[in-house]
Coordinates of C-alpha atoms in Angstrom, one line a residue:
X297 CA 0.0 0.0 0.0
X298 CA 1.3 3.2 -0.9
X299 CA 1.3 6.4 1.3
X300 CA -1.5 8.6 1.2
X301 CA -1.1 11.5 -0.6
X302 CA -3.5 14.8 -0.4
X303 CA -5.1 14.4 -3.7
X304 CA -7.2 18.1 -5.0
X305 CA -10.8 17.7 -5.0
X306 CA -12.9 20.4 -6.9
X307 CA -15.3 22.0 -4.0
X308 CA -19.2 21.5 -5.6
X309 CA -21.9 24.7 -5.7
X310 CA -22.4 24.8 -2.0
X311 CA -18.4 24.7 -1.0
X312 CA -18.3 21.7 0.4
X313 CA -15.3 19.5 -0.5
X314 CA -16.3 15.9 -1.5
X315 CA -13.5 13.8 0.6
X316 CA -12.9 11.9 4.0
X317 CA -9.2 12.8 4.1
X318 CA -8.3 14.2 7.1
X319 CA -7.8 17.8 5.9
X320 CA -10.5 17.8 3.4
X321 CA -13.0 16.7 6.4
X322 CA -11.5 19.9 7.9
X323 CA -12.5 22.0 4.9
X324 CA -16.2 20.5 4.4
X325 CA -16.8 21.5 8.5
X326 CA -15.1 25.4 8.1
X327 CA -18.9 26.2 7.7
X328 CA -20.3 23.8 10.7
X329 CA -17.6 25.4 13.2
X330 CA -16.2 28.6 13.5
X331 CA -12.6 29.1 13.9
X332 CA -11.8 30.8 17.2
X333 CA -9.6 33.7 16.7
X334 CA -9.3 35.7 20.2
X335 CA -7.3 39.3 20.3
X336 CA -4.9 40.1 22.4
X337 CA -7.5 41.0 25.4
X338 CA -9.5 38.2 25.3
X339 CA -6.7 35.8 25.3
X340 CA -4.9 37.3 27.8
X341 CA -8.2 37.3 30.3
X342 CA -9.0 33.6 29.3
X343 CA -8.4 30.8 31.3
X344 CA -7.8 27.3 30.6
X345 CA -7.2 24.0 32.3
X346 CA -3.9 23.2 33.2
X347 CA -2.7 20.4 31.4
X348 CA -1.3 18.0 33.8
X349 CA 1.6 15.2 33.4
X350 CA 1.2 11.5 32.5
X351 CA 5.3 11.8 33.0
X352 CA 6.3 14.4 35.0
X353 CA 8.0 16.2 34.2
X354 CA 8.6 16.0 30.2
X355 CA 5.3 14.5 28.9
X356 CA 1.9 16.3 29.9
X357 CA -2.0 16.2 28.4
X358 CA -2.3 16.8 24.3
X359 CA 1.9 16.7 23.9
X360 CA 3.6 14.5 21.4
X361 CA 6.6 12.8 21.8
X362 CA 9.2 11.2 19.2
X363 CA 11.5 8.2 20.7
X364 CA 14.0 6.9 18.5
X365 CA 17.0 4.6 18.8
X366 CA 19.1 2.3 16.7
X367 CA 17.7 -1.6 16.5
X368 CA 18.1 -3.6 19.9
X369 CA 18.7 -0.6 22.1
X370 CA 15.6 -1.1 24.0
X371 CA 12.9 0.9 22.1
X372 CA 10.4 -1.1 22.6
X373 CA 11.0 -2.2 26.6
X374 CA 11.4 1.7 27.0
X375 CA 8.0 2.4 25.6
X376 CA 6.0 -0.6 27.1
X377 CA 7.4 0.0 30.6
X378 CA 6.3 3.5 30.4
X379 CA 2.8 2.4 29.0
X380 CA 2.7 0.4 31.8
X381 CA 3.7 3.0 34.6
X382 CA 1.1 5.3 33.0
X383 CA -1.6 3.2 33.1
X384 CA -1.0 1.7 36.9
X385 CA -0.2 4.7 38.3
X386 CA 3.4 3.4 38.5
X387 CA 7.2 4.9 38.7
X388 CA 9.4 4.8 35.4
X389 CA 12.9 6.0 35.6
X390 CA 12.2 8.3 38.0
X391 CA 9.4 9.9 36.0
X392 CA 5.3 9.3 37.7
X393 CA 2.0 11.3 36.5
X394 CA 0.4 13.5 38.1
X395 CA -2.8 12.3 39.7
X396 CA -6.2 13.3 38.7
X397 CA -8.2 15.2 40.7
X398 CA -11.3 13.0 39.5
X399 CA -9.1 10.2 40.5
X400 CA -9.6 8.4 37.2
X401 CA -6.7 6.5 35.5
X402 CA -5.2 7.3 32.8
X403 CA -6.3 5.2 29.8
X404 CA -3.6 3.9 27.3
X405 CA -3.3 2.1 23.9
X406 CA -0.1 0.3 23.1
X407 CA 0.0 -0.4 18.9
X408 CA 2.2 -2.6 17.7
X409 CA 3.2 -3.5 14.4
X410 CA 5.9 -6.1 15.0
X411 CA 6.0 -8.1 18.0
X412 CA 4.2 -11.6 18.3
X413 CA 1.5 -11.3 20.4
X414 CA 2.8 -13.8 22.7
X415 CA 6.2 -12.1 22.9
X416 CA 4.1 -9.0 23.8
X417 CA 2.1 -10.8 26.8
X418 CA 5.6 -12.2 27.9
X419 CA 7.4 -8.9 28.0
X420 CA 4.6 -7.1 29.8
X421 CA 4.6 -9.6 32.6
X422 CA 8.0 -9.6 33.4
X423 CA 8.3 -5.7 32.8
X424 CA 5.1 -5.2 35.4
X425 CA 7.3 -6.2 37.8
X426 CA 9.8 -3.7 37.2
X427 CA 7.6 -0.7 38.0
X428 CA 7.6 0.3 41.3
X429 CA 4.7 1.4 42.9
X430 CA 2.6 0.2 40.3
X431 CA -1.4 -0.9 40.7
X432 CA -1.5 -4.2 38.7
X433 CA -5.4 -4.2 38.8
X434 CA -5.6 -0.6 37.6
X435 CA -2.4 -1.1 35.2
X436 CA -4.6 -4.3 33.3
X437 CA -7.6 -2.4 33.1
X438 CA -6.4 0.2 31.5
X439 CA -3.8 -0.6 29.1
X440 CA -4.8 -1.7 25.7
X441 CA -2.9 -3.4 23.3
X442 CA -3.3 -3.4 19.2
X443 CA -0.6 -5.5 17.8
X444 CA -0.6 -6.9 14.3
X445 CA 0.3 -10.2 14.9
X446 CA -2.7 -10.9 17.1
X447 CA -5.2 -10.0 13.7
X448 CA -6.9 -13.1 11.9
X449 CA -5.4 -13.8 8.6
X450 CA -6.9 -11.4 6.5
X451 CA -7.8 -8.7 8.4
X452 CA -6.6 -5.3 7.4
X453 CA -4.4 -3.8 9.9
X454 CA -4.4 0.0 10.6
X455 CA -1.4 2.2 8.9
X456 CA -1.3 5.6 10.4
X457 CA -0.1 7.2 7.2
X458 CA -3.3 5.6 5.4
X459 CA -6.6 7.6 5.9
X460 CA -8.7 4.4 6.8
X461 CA -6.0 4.1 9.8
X462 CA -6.0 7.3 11.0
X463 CA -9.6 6.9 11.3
X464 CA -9.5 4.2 12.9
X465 CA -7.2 5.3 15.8
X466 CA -9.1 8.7 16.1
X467 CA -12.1 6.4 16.9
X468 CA -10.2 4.2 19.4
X469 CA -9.5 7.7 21.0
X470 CA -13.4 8.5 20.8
X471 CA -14.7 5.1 22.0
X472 CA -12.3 4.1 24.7
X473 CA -11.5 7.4 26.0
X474 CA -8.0 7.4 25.3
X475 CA -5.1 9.7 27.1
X476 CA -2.1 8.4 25.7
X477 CA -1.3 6.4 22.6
X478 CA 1.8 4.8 21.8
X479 CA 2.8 3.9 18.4
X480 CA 5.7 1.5 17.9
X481 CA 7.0 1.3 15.2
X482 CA 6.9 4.0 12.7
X483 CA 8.5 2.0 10.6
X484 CA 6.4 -1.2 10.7
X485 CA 2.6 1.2 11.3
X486 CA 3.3 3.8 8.5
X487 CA 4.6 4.0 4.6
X488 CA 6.4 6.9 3.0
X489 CA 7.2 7.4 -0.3
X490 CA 10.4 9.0 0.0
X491 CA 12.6 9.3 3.6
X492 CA 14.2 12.2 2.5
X493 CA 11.5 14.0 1.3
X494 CA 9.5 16.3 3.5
X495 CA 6.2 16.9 1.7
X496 CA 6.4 12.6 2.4
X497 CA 5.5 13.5 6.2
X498 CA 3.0 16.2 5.2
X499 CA 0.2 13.0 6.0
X500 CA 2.0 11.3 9.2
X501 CA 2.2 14.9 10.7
X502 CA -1.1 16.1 10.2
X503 CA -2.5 13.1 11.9
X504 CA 0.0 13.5 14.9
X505 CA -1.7 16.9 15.0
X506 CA -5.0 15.7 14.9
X507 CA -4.6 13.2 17.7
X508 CA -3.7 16.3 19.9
X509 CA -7.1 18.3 18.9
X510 CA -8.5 15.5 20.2
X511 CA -7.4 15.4 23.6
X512 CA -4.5 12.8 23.4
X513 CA -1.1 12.6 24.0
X514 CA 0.8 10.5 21.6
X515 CA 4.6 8.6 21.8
X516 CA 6.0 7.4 18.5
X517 CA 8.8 4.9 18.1
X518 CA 11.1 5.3 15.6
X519 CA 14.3 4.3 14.0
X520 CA 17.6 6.2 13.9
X521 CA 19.4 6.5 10.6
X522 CA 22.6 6.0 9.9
X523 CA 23.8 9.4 11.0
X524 CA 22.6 8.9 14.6
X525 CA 19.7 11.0 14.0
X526 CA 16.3 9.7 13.5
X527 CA 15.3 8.2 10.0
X528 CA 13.5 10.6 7.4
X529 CA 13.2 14.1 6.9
X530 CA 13.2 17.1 10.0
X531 CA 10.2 18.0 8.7
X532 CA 8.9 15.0 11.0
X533 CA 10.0 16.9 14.1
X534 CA 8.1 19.6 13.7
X535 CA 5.0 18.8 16.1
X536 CA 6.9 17.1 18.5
X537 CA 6.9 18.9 22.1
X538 CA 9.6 16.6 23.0
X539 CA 12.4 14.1 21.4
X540 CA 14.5 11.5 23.2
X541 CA 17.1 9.2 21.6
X542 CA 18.1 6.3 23.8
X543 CA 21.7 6.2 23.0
X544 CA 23.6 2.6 23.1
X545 CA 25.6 2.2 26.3
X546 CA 26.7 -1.4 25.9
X547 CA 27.9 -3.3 22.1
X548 CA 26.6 -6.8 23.5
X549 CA 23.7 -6.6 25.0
X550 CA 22.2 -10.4 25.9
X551 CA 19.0 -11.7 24.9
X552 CA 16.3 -9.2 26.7
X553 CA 18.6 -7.3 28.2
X554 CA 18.4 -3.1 27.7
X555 CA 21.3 -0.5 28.5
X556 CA 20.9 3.0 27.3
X557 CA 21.1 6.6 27.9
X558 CA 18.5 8.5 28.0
X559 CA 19.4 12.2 25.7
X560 CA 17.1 14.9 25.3
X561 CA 17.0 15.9 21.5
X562 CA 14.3 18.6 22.0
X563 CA 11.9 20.0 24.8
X564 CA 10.0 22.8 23.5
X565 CA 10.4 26.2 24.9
X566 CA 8.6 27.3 27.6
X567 CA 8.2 23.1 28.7
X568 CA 10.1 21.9 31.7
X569 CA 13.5 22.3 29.9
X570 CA 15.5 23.4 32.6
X571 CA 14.2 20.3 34.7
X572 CA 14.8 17.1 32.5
X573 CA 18.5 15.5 32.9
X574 CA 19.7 12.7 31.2
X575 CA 19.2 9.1 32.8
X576 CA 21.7 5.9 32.7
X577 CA 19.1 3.0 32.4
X578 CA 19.9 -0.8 32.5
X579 CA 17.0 -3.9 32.9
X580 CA 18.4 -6.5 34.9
X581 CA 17.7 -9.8 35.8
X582 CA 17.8 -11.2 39.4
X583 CA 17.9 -14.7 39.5
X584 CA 16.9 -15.6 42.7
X585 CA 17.2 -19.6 43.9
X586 CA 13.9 -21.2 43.6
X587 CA 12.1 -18.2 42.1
X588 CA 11.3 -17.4 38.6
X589 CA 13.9 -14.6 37.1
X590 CA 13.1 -10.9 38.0
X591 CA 13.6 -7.8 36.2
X592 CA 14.0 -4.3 37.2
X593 CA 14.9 -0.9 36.0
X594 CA 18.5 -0.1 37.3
X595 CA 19.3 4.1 36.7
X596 CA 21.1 6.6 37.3
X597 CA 19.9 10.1 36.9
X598 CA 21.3 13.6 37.1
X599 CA 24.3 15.7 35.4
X600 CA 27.0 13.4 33.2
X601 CA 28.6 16.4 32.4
X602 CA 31.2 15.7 34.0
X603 CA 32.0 11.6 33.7
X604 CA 31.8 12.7 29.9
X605 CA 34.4 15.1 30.0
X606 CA 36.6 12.6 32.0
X607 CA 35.9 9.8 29.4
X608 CA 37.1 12.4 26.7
X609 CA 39.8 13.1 28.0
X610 CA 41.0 9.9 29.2
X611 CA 40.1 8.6 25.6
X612 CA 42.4 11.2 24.5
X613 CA 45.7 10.6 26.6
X614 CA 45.5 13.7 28.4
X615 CA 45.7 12.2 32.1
X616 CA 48.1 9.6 34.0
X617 CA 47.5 9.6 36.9
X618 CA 44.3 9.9 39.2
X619 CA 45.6 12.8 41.0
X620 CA 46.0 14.6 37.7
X621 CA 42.4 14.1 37.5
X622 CA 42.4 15.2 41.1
X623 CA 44.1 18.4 40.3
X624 CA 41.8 19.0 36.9
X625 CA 38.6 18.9 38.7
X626 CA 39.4 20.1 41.8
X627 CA 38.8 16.7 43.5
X628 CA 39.8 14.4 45.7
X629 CA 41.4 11.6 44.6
X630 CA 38.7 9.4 46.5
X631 CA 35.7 11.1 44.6
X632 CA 37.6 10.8 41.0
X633 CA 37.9 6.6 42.2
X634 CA 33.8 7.2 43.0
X635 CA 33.3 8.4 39.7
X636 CA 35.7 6.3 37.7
X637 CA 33.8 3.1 39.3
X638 CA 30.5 5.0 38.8
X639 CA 31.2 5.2 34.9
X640 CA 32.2 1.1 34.8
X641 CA 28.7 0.4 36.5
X642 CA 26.8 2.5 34.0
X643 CA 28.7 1.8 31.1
X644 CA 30.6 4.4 29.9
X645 CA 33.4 2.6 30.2
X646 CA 34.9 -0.4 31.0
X647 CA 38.2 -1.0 33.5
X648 CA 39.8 -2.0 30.7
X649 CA 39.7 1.1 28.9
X650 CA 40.5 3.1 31.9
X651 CA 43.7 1.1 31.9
X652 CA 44.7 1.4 28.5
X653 CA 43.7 5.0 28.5
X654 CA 46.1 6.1 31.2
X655 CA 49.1 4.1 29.5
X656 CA 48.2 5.9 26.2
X657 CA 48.3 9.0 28.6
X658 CA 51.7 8.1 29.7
X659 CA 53.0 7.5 26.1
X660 CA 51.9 11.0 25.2
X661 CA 53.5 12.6 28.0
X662 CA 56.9 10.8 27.6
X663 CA 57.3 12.0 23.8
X664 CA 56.0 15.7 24.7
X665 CA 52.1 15.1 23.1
X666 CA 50.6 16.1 26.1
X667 CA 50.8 18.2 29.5
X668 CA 49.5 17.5 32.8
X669 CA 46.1 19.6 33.1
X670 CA 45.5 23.0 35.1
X671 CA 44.5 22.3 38.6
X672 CA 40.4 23.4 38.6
X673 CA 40.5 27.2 38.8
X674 CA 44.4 27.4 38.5
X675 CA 46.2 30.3 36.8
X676 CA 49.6 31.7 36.0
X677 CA 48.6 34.2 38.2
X678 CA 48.4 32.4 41.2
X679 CA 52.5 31.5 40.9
X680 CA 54.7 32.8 43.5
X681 CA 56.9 35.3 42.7
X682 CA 60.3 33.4 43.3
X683 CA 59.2 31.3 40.3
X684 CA 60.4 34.0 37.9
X685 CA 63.5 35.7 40.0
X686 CA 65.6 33.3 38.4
X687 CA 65.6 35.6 35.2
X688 CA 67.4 38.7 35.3
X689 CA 66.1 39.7 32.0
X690 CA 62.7 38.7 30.2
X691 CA 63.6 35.5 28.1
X692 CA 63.2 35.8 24.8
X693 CA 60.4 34.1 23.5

C-alpha cells in the first residue's frame, strides 16, 4: 500500500469538499464550526485547564513525543514500561504522572506492528514487575494493546499514514477514551514514499496533530538513521513537544537485556527544559534460587557532564595519573575513584579502557604530546613570585 497523498478535489456549488481525508474533512466542516480567533484582550483574560503530566516532568496532556533509537537498544522495553507505569499509576525511571483530581486513570493504547503477540504478553509480565509502585489491577484495566500479529489472517491492519487508519485510531481515541497512545514502530505502522523528502511526512504529521485536537497525548517509536539522528526528513520533528534518543551504552547486550542513555533531543520552549536531565538506564535480571527470574529498571539520573568530560579526556591521553584528575577537577582523589567506578557500572566505560587509557596517557606525555592539566581554577597568576626571580632579564620568546 502506498502512502497517502492529499489528492485536489474540486469544491461543488455549495463549497463543500467531497472527501474523508483528514484535511478535506476539515475544509467540508469550516462552515459547521467557526474558527476561534481571540485578540490580544480576550486571550490574555482567558483561562484554561492546566494540562497536567502523564510523565512528569517531560510529557503532559495533548503533547507529542518522538522516541528513537538504533535496532536492539531497548525501544520497545522503553515504551512498554512506560505504557505500563502510565496506566497503573506506576514509577518509570524516575518519571510518575500527576494524579487526577477525579481520581480516574489514565487510559492507554499500546500499537504494535511487529512483535508476536505472545512475545508482547511475555514482556509485559516480566516488565510489570519492574515498576515500582505500580497498581496491577488498575495497570490491566487500563492498558490496551493493538498489535498486528494478534489479527486473523486477513484482516486489514491499521497504517497511520493511510486515511482508513487514522480513522481508525481517532475512533479508538473517541470510544475508549484514550489519554495516551503509543505507536511502535513508525516503521512497521506507517509508509512513505520517499525518507528524505519532507512533503512525504505532510500526511503522518497532520494526523500527529489531529490526535492532539483530540485530547491525546501520543509517543512514536522510531528508528535512527545512519547518522545517529532519527530516519526521514526534520520535517517529521516539527510537532513534537519533546524528542529522546536512547543512546547505546553497551555493544553486547544479551538476549532481553536493555542499557541506554536516555538524551534529550528537543523540549520545546517554555516546557520543563531546565528540569529534564539525562538518565543511565539498565534492565536486569535477578535470579533468585527457587524463584522465577526478575527484572527491574537499574538508573542513574542527574548531570554526566562531567564523567563525559573525563571519558574524553581519558580517551584522548590527556591524564596519567588519578591525582591529575584530582588536580583537573578540583577533586579528591577518593571522589575521582567514586566516579571512575561510577562510569564502569553504568557503562561508559569499562576497567579495561581506563587502563589502557592512562598508558596511552603516559605514552603521550613521555614523547612531549601532552601536558598534565590546570589544577580546577588554577592560573599563572596564582604563581609565586620566586618562580620567575631566576631571570634577570625577560627571556626571549
Amino acid at each position: 500500500m502506498s502512502a497517502v497523498a492529499v489528492k485536489h478535489v474540486e469544491p461543488e456549488e455549495n463549497g463543500a469538499v467531497q472527501s474523508s481525508h483528514p484535511i478535506a474533512v476539515w475544509k467540508s466542516r469550516r462552515n459547521e464550526h467557526r474558527l476561534k480567533v481571540p485578540t490580544l484582550d480576550l486571550l490574555l483574560s482567558s483561562s484554561f485547564p492546566e494540562r497536567q503530566h502523564l510523565l512528569f516532568p517531560w510529557l503532559r496532556e495533548q503533547e507529542s513525543c518522538m522516541i528513537y533509537a538504533d535496532t536492539g537498544v531497548g525501544k520497545s522495553l522503553f515504551a512498554l514500561s512506560l505504557a505500563i507505569a502510565v496506566a497503573g499509576g506506576g514509577e518509570f525511571l524516575g518519571w510518575k504522572s500527576d494524579q487526577r483530581e477525579t481520581g480516574e486513570p489514565w487510559r492507554v493504547l499500546y500499537v504494535d506492528g511487529e512483535m508476536h503477540i505472545g512475545d508482547i504478553q511475555e514482556r509485559a509480565r516480566a516488565l510489570i514487575e519492574a515498576v515500582p509502585g505500580i497498581d496491577k489491577t488498575q495497570a490491566g484495566k487500563n492498558l490496551s494493546f493493538l498489535a498486528r500479529q494478534h489479527q486473523d489472517p486477513g484482516t486489514p491492519f491499521p497504517l497511520i499514514t493511510d486515511e482508513d487508519g487514522m480513522k481508525f485510531v481517532v475512533r479508538q481515541v473517541a470510544e475508549r477514551r484514550l489519554d495516551l497512545v503509543i505507536l511502535d514502530n513508525f516503521s512497521t505502522l506507517g509508509e512513505v514514499e520517499d525518507e528524505n523528502s519532507a512533503a512525504s511526512f505532510n500526511a503522518i504529521q497532520q494526523f500527529l496533530l489531529n490526535l492532539k485536537v483530540q485530547g491525546v497525548a501520543t509517543i512514536l517509536v522510531h528508528h535512527a538513521g545512519k547518522s545517529g539522528d532519527f530516519r526521514g526528513s526534520s520535517k517529521l520533528a516539527a510537532t513534537f513537544e519533546t524528542i529522546i534518543k536512547l543512546e547505546r551504552m553497551k555493544e553486547e547486550a544479551e538476549h532481553g537485556e536493555a542499557q541506554f542513555r536516555v538524551t534529550w533531543d528537543k523540549v520545546r520552549a517554555g516546557g520543563p527544559k531546565k528540569r529534564v536531565r539525562d538518565v543511565v538506564a539498565k534492565l536486569v535480571s535477578s535470579d533468585e534460587e527457587g524463584e522465577q527470574s526478575r527484572q527491574e529498571w537499574e538508573y542513574e539520573a542527574g548531570s554526566l557532564s562531567r564523567l563525559d568530560d573525563m571519558k574524553e579526556r581519558m580517551a584522548n591521553g590527556e591524564f596519567v595519573t588519578q591525582k591529575e584528575m584530582s588536580d583537573c577537577y578540583g577533586l579528591s582523589k577518593t571522589m575521582i575513584g567514586k566516579d571512575i567506578e561510577k562510569g564502569i557500572r553504568i557503562g561508559l566505560w569499562t576497567d579495561r579502557q581506563v587502563n589502557q587509557w592512562l598508558t596511552k596517557g603516559k605514552q603521550f606525555r613521555k614523547i612531549g604530546k601532552t601536558f598534565a592539566p590546570i589544577p580546577e581554577g588554577g592560573s599563572w597568576r596564582d604563581e609565586p613570585d620566586e618562580a620567575f626571580q631566576a631571570f634577570e632579564e625577560p627571556p626571549d620568546f
